[in-house]
């Protein structure tokens, strides 16, 4: 409700005020929305992560834009008339307001309705509501309806980190025809994964070139011993950080990959 | 005593290898190949690394305490452990190295920290100078690990700080064991061979000299062998604190306070202690497995305080 009210307020404000001409985004997750929604030339800066091809599939759209390190002071010299940031960084928003710059804080989504609301929120702030509706429509088209008869699955990234069965990531996964299993708190151990394997194991590929403890875990030789019946899928780990609209095409890809491999019995 | 300690290590190693036997049996009945994989690819590296690294920490602590004639000397207090973490992190994250390069980085880091320590504290350092220099190097090394991982390209690299500063033996690989084992065993053998020389050194440098001990060569041998051993261990299991500090103190009264005679029992007691700690972390607390270094610090820090009180 509050989200809707803010949205209505912002839509009203956008209708009254001219569209911002110089928009700076300070956070990977607001970068995603800004890069999808802004008119050409409207965006003057994104965060360094938002322009890093290892972090986001949209990095190509940020080519040539000045990058910031997530602080208002980094972008003040670009004279932005709107700053986008995540609700996780209230101090940046406060700083921008003190400097008299308009701010939109993008809330953390907890369901797909929130994801759509965030798209519309940023679209309205950019003065591009029609573009917002187009992005929402494209996201819903890629997602499609929830397939019937979901297969039990585990989404695992490096170090055995996984997601909660009732999280937004699990809701996205559901649209690929996969139902995240309930797991104990904390990271998974390889032994548990091998002795009680899911029907589908989805591993996340993220910065495969960087040797880290977590990457090493995914390459552990013992994982080759997973029973032959376990379907293994790989997903682009970059899209799972913000769980925003750029995850939709990846979900569609997973759904198709699962169908091609032959769905195991639910 | 050595026989009894060895028996204890063997018992704990079996417990570590066959932990949760009901689960193993159930898996073996269903899928013998999977049970073999679990034993060889997961349990064996974990158990063998606990024995080797625990042994190397105990042995390294005893050798450094003997050499420096200082009850507070140990790899984690004097800096080689965090030095090794830094070297391993640098080799892995910034040079993109594999298992071998990370081990080499760990060894180089440990040796650099020891060289810095000896350069700062001088050859005949007092306890206070040595421990002060060691604590400063440890703090610097820990901060540099933190800094290096903060600056690593991936924002998630910072999570790895937990591993490098607290250590873990969970989900290590057979190749890591195969790289670390020969290095630790070789350097450990070199250290054990110095036991008579260390006993003589306990009588004072002049006496040792008159007994035909080349004191400066002994010092270099112990420092380099400890550094190589600790570096190889840290590169595969992160830095595990306090084992090297506690174990020699537990052992020394049993061997008549002779530093050389304490070497082998310290290695065995270190292996037993780390095996026991690694068994304890597998019992989940509130649903989460603890980090190995948290547990050894929880045991070790009160012991350190007790040492302080005793020395007062």
GROMACS .gro file of C-alpha atoms in nm, chain A:
model
  266
    1UNK     CA    1   0.000   0.000   0.000
    2UNK     CA    2   0.273   0.240   0.100
    3UNK     CA    3   0.457   0.151  -0.219
    4UNK     CA    4   0.149   0.233  -0.423
    5UNK     CA    5   0.096   0.560  -0.240
    6UNK     CA    6   0.456   0.671  -0.302
    7UNK     CA    7   0.414   0.567  -0.661
    8UNK     CA    8   0.100   0.778  -0.702
    9UNK     CA    9   0.275   1.074  -0.535
   10UNK     CA   10   0.581   1.036  -0.754
   11UNK     CA   11   0.370   0.997  -1.067
   12UNK     CA   12   0.192   1.318  -0.975
   13UNK     CA   13   0.522   1.494  -0.910
   14UNK     CA   14   0.665   1.370  -1.238
   15UNK     CA   15   0.364   1.499  -1.425
   16UNK     CA   16   0.405   1.841  -1.269
   17UNK     CA   17   0.785   1.876  -1.281
   18UNK     CA   18   0.989   1.841  -1.601
   19UNK     CA   19   1.171   1.508  -1.640
   20UNK     CA   20   1.517   1.503  -1.482
   21UNK     CA   21   1.785   1.558  -1.742
   22UNK     CA   22   2.093   1.443  -1.548
   23UNK     CA   23   2.041   1.125  -1.346
   24UNK     CA   24   2.313   0.955  -1.139
   25UNK     CA   25   2.269   0.605  -0.997
   26UNK     CA   26   2.478   0.499  -0.696
   27UNK     CA   27   2.393   0.131  -0.652
   28UNK     CA   28   2.419  -0.184  -0.865
   29UNK     CA   29   2.046  -0.249  -0.821
   30UNK     CA   30   1.933   0.105  -0.906
   31UNK     CA   31   2.182   0.100  -1.197
   32UNK     CA   32   1.994  -0.196  -1.342
   33UNK     CA   33   1.663  -0.007  -1.346
   34UNK     CA   34   1.822   0.317  -1.467
   35UNK     CA   35   2.000   0.141  -1.754
   36UNK     CA   36   1.677  -0.030  -1.860
   37UNK     CA   37   1.453   0.276  -1.829
   38UNK     CA   38   1.644   0.600  -1.894
   39UNK     CA   39   1.627   0.785  -2.223
   40UNK     CA   40   1.951   0.812  -2.415
   41UNK     CA   41   2.165   1.085  -2.259
   42UNK     CA   42   1.949   1.106  -1.945
   43UNK     CA   43   2.190   0.898  -1.732
   44UNK     CA   44   2.517   1.070  -1.634
   45UNK     CA   45   2.673   0.812  -1.399
   46UNK     CA   46   2.632   0.455  -1.271
   47UNK     CA   47   2.815   0.275  -0.991
   48UNK     CA   48   3.141   0.098  -1.075
   49UNK     CA   49   2.965  -0.238  -1.028
   50UNK     CA   50   2.686  -0.134  -1.266
   51UNK     CA   51   2.946  -0.085  -1.540
   52UNK     CA   52   3.138  -0.405  -1.464
   53UNK     CA   53   3.057  -0.684  -1.712
   54UNK     CA   54   3.145  -0.938  -1.439
   55UNK     CA   55   2.866  -0.798  -1.220
   56UNK     CA   56   2.574  -0.725  -1.450
   57UNK     CA   57   2.453  -0.839  -1.792
   58UNK     CA   58   2.362  -0.473  -1.861
   59UNK     CA   59   2.721  -0.344  -1.838
   60UNK     CA   60   2.730  -0.292  -2.215
   61UNK     CA   61   2.465  -0.020  -2.184
   62UNK     CA   62   2.683   0.168  -1.935
   63UNK     CA   63   2.978   0.194  -2.173
   64UNK     CA   64   3.124   0.543  -2.178
   65UNK     CA   65   2.937   0.661  -1.869
   66UNK     CA   66   3.141   0.798  -1.577
   67UNK     CA   67   3.135   0.549  -1.288
   68UNK     CA   68   3.102   0.632  -0.918
   69UNK     CA   69   3.189   0.439  -0.603
   70UNK     CA   70   2.842   0.465  -0.455
   71UNK     CA   71   2.887   0.801  -0.284
   72UNK     CA   72   2.706   1.126  -0.351
   73UNK     CA   73   3.036   1.313  -0.341
   74UNK     CA   74   3.152   1.112  -0.643
   75UNK     CA   75   2.872   1.251  -0.861
   76UNK     CA   76   2.822   1.605  -0.730
   77UNK     CA   77   3.059   1.742  -0.993
   78UNK     CA   78   2.830   1.598  -1.264
   79UNK     CA   79   2.550   1.826  -1.133
   80UNK     CA   80   2.279   1.557  -1.125
   81UNK     CA   81   1.916   1.667  -1.081
   82UNK     CA   82   1.814   1.319  -0.963
   83UNK     CA   83   2.007   1.059  -0.764
   84UNK     CA   84   1.894   0.695  -0.761
   85UNK     CA   85   2.010   0.470  -0.482
   86UNK     CA   86   1.905   0.160  -0.294
   87UNK     CA   87   1.702   0.181   0.026
   88UNK     CA   88   1.993  -0.008   0.184
   89UNK     CA   89   2.201   0.312   0.181
   90UNK     CA   90   2.000   0.578   0.369
   91UNK     CA   91   2.309   0.791   0.439
   92UNK     CA   92   2.370   0.851   0.066
   93UNK     CA   93   2.006   0.955   0.025
   94UNK     CA   94   2.032   1.190   0.323
   95UNK     CA   95   2.350   1.348   0.185
   96UNK     CA   96   2.189   1.408  -0.153
   97UNK     CA   97   1.882   1.569   0.007
   98UNK     CA   98   2.108   1.796   0.214
   99UNK     CA   99   2.269   1.909  -0.110
  100UNK     CA  100   1.925   1.982  -0.254
  101UNK     CA  101   1.932   1.698  -0.507
  102UNK     CA  102   1.614   1.496  -0.560
  103UNK     CA  103   1.653   1.132  -0.450
  104UNK     CA  104   1.467   0.812  -0.525
  105UNK     CA  105   1.548   0.519  -0.298
  106UNK     CA  106   1.466   0.186  -0.463
  107UNK     CA  107   1.334  -0.054  -0.195
  108UNK     CA  108   1.454  -0.414  -0.161
  109UNK     CA  109   1.191  -0.626  -0.339
  110UNK     CA  110   1.047  -0.925  -0.153
  111UNK     CA  111   0.807  -1.048  -0.424
  112UNK     CA  112   0.752  -1.004  -0.798
  113UNK     CA  113   0.492  -0.733  -0.731
  114UNK     CA  114   0.769  -0.532  -0.563
  115UNK     CA  115   0.992  -0.583  -0.867
  116UNK     CA  116   0.721  -0.442  -1.094
  117UNK     CA  117   0.655  -0.156  -0.849
  118UNK     CA  118   1.027  -0.070  -0.847
  119UNK     CA  119   1.032  -0.054  -1.227
  120UNK     CA  120   0.730   0.179  -1.226
  121UNK     CA  121   0.878   0.386  -0.941
  122UNK     CA  122   1.202   0.457  -1.130
  123UNK     CA  123   1.020   0.499  -1.463
  124UNK     CA  124   0.792   0.762  -1.308
  125UNK     CA  125   1.089   0.941  -1.149
  126UNK     CA  126   1.262   0.947  -1.489
  127UNK     CA  127   0.946   1.082  -1.650
  128UNK     CA  128   0.917   0.769  -1.868
  129UNK     CA  129   0.607   0.581  -1.744
  130UNK     CA  130   0.540   0.431  -2.087
  131UNK     CA  131   0.891   0.283  -2.097
  132UNK     CA  132   0.826   0.143  -1.747
  133UNK     CA  133   0.511  -0.036  -1.866
  134UNK     CA  134   0.705  -0.176  -2.162
  135UNK     CA  135   0.978  -0.313  -1.932
  136UNK     CA  136   0.716  -0.466  -1.700
  137UNK     CA  137   0.541  -0.624  -1.999
  138UNK     CA  138   0.871  -0.762  -2.133
  139UNK     CA  139   0.955  -0.906  -1.791
  140UNK     CA  140   0.613  -1.072  -1.759
  141UNK     CA  141   0.635  -1.206  -2.114
  142UNK     CA  142   0.974  -1.365  -2.042
  143UNK     CA  143   0.853  -1.507  -1.710
  144UNK     CA  144   0.532  -1.659  -1.840
  145UNK     CA  145   0.290  -1.835  -1.607
  146UNK     CA  146   0.421  -2.055  -1.324
  147UNK     CA  147   0.463  -2.400  -1.487
  148UNK     CA  148   0.254  -2.672  -1.325
  149UNK     CA  149   0.428  -2.947  -1.128
  150UNK     CA  150   0.748  -2.785  -1.008
  151UNK     CA  151   1.058  -3.005  -0.968
  152UNK     CA  152   1.242  -2.996  -0.634
  153UNK     CA  153   1.572  -2.816  -0.683
  154UNK     CA  154   1.858  -2.644  -0.508
  155UNK     CA  155   2.011  -2.319  -0.629
  156UNK     CA  156   2.368  -2.318  -0.500
  157UNK     CA  157   2.640  -2.062  -0.547
  158UNK     CA  158   3.004  -2.075  -0.442
  159UNK     CA  159   3.086  -2.189  -0.091
  160UNK     CA  160   2.757  -2.379  -0.062
  161UNK     CA  161   2.552  -2.061  -0.021
  162UNK     CA  162   2.190  -2.121  -0.112
  163UNK     CA  163   1.856  -1.939  -0.088
  164UNK     CA  164   1.563  -1.967   0.150
  165UNK     CA  165   1.263  -2.160   0.018
  166UNK     CA  166   1.033  -1.859   0.068
  167UNK     CA  167   1.268  -1.590  -0.067
  168UNK     CA  168   1.222  -1.374  -0.376
  169UNK     CA  169   1.494  -1.577  -0.550
  170UNK     CA  170   1.287  -1.892  -0.488
  171UNK     CA  171   0.979  -1.716  -0.633
  172UNK     CA  172   1.174  -1.635  -0.952
  173UNK     CA  173   1.300  -1.995  -0.963
  174UNK     CA  174   0.941  -2.119  -0.940
  175UNK     CA  175   0.875  -1.956  -1.281
  176UNK     CA  176   1.146  -2.179  -1.430
  177UNK     CA  177   0.952  -2.482  -1.304
  178UNK     CA  178   1.182  -2.537  -1.006
  179UNK     CA  179   1.087  -2.542  -0.640
  180UNK     CA  180   1.371  -2.454  -0.401
  181UNK     CA  181   1.402  -2.720  -0.130
  182UNK     CA  182   1.392  -2.630   0.234
  183UNK     CA  183   1.745  -2.638   0.379
  184UNK     CA  184   1.902  -2.594   0.720
  185UNK     CA  185   2.043  -2.254   0.808
  186UNK     CA  186   2.395  -2.174   0.693
  187UNK     CA  187   2.583  -2.287   0.383
  188UNK     CA  188   2.541  -2.639   0.246
  189UNK     CA  189   2.815  -2.895   0.296
  190UNK     CA  190   2.929  -3.113   0.007
  191UNK     CA  191   2.854  -3.427   0.207
  192UNK     CA  192   2.493  -3.327   0.262
  193UNK     CA  193   2.457  -3.236  -0.104
  194UNK     CA  194   2.596  -3.573  -0.217
  195UNK     CA  195   2.399  -3.788   0.026
  196UNK     CA  196   2.064  -3.611  -0.020
  197UNK     CA  197   2.085  -3.463  -0.371
  198UNK     CA  198   1.800  -3.259  -0.520
  199UNK     CA  199   1.631  -3.365  -0.847
  200UNK     CA  200   1.784  -3.056  -1.011
  201UNK     CA  201   2.102  -2.883  -0.899
  202UNK     CA  202   2.133  -2.529  -1.031
  203UNK     CA  203   2.483  -2.388  -0.978
  204UNK     CA  204   2.552  -2.021  -1.016
  205UNK     CA  205   2.837  -1.909  -1.237
  206UNK     CA  206   2.993  -1.588  -1.109
  207UNK     CA  207   3.346  -1.456  -1.171
  208UNK     CA  208   3.471  -1.801  -1.263
  209UNK     CA  209   3.817  -1.657  -1.333
  210UNK     CA  210   3.873  -1.541  -0.977
  211UNK     CA  211   4.019  -1.810  -0.754
  212UNK     CA  212   3.836  -1.775  -0.427
  213UNK     CA  213   3.741  -2.019  -0.156
  214UNK     CA  214   3.383  -2.004  -0.278
  215UNK     CA  215   3.469  -2.069  -0.644
  216UNK     CA  216   3.690  -2.357  -0.536
  217UNK     CA  217   3.394  -2.516  -0.359
  218UNK     CA  218   3.192  -2.533  -0.681
  219UNK     CA  219   3.486  -2.699  -0.856
  220UNK     CA  220   3.535  -2.963  -0.584
  221UNK     CA  221   3.611  -3.299  -0.751
  222UNK     CA  222   3.363  -3.477  -0.521
  223UNK     CA  223   3.073  -3.301  -0.700
  224UNK     CA  224   3.142  -3.527  -1.000
  225UNK     CA  225   3.004  -3.813  -0.789
  226UNK     CA  226   2.649  -3.670  -0.790
  227UNK     CA  227   2.409  -3.950  -0.890
  228UNK     CA  228   2.358  -3.965  -1.268
  229UNK     CA  229   1.986  -3.890  -1.231
  230UNK     CA  230   2.049  -3.542  -1.092
  231UNK     CA  231   1.992  -3.280  -1.363
  232UNK     CA  232   2.260  -3.011  -1.344
  233UNK     CA  233   2.191  -2.663  -1.473
  234UNK     CA  234   2.413  -2.357  -1.465
  235UNK     CA  235   2.279  -2.007  -1.419
  236UNK     CA  236   2.430  -1.665  -1.473
  237UNK     CA  237   2.509  -1.558  -1.116
  238UNK     CA  238   2.518  -1.187  -1.206
  239UNK     CA  239   2.141  -1.158  -1.249
  240UNK     CA  240   2.072  -1.302  -0.903
  241UNK     CA  241   2.238  -1.023  -0.704
  242UNK     CA  242   1.955  -0.768  -0.739
  243UNK     CA  243   1.672  -1.006  -0.839
  244UNK     CA  244   1.547  -0.731  -1.070
  245UNK     CA  245   1.393  -0.745  -1.419
  246UNK     CA  246   1.714  -0.857  -1.592
  247UNK     CA  247   1.667  -1.194  -1.419
  248UNK     CA  248   1.355  -1.261  -1.633
  249UNK     CA  249   1.539  -1.369  -1.952
  250UNK     CA  250   1.768  -1.591  -1.742
  251UNK     CA  251   1.460  -1.759  -1.587
  252UNK     CA  252   1.319  -1.818  -1.938
  253UNK     CA  253   1.653  -1.970  -2.042
  254UNK     CA  254   1.653  -2.201  -1.735
  255UNK     CA  255   1.294  -2.309  -1.808
  256UNK     CA  256   1.388  -2.398  -2.167
  257UNK     CA  257   1.706  -2.576  -2.058
  258UNK     CA  258   1.505  -2.784  -1.810
  259UNK     CA  259   1.253  -2.878  -2.081
  260UNK     CA  260   1.531  -2.974  -2.322
  261UNK     CA  261   1.699  -3.194  -2.061
  262UNK     CA  262   1.371  -3.372  -1.994
  263UNK     CA  263   1.205  -3.278  -1.666
  264UNK     CA  264   1.269  -3.535  -1.393
  265UNK     CA  265   0.955  -3.660  -1.217
  266UNK     CA  266   0.835  -3.400  -0.967
   0.00000   0.00000   0.00000
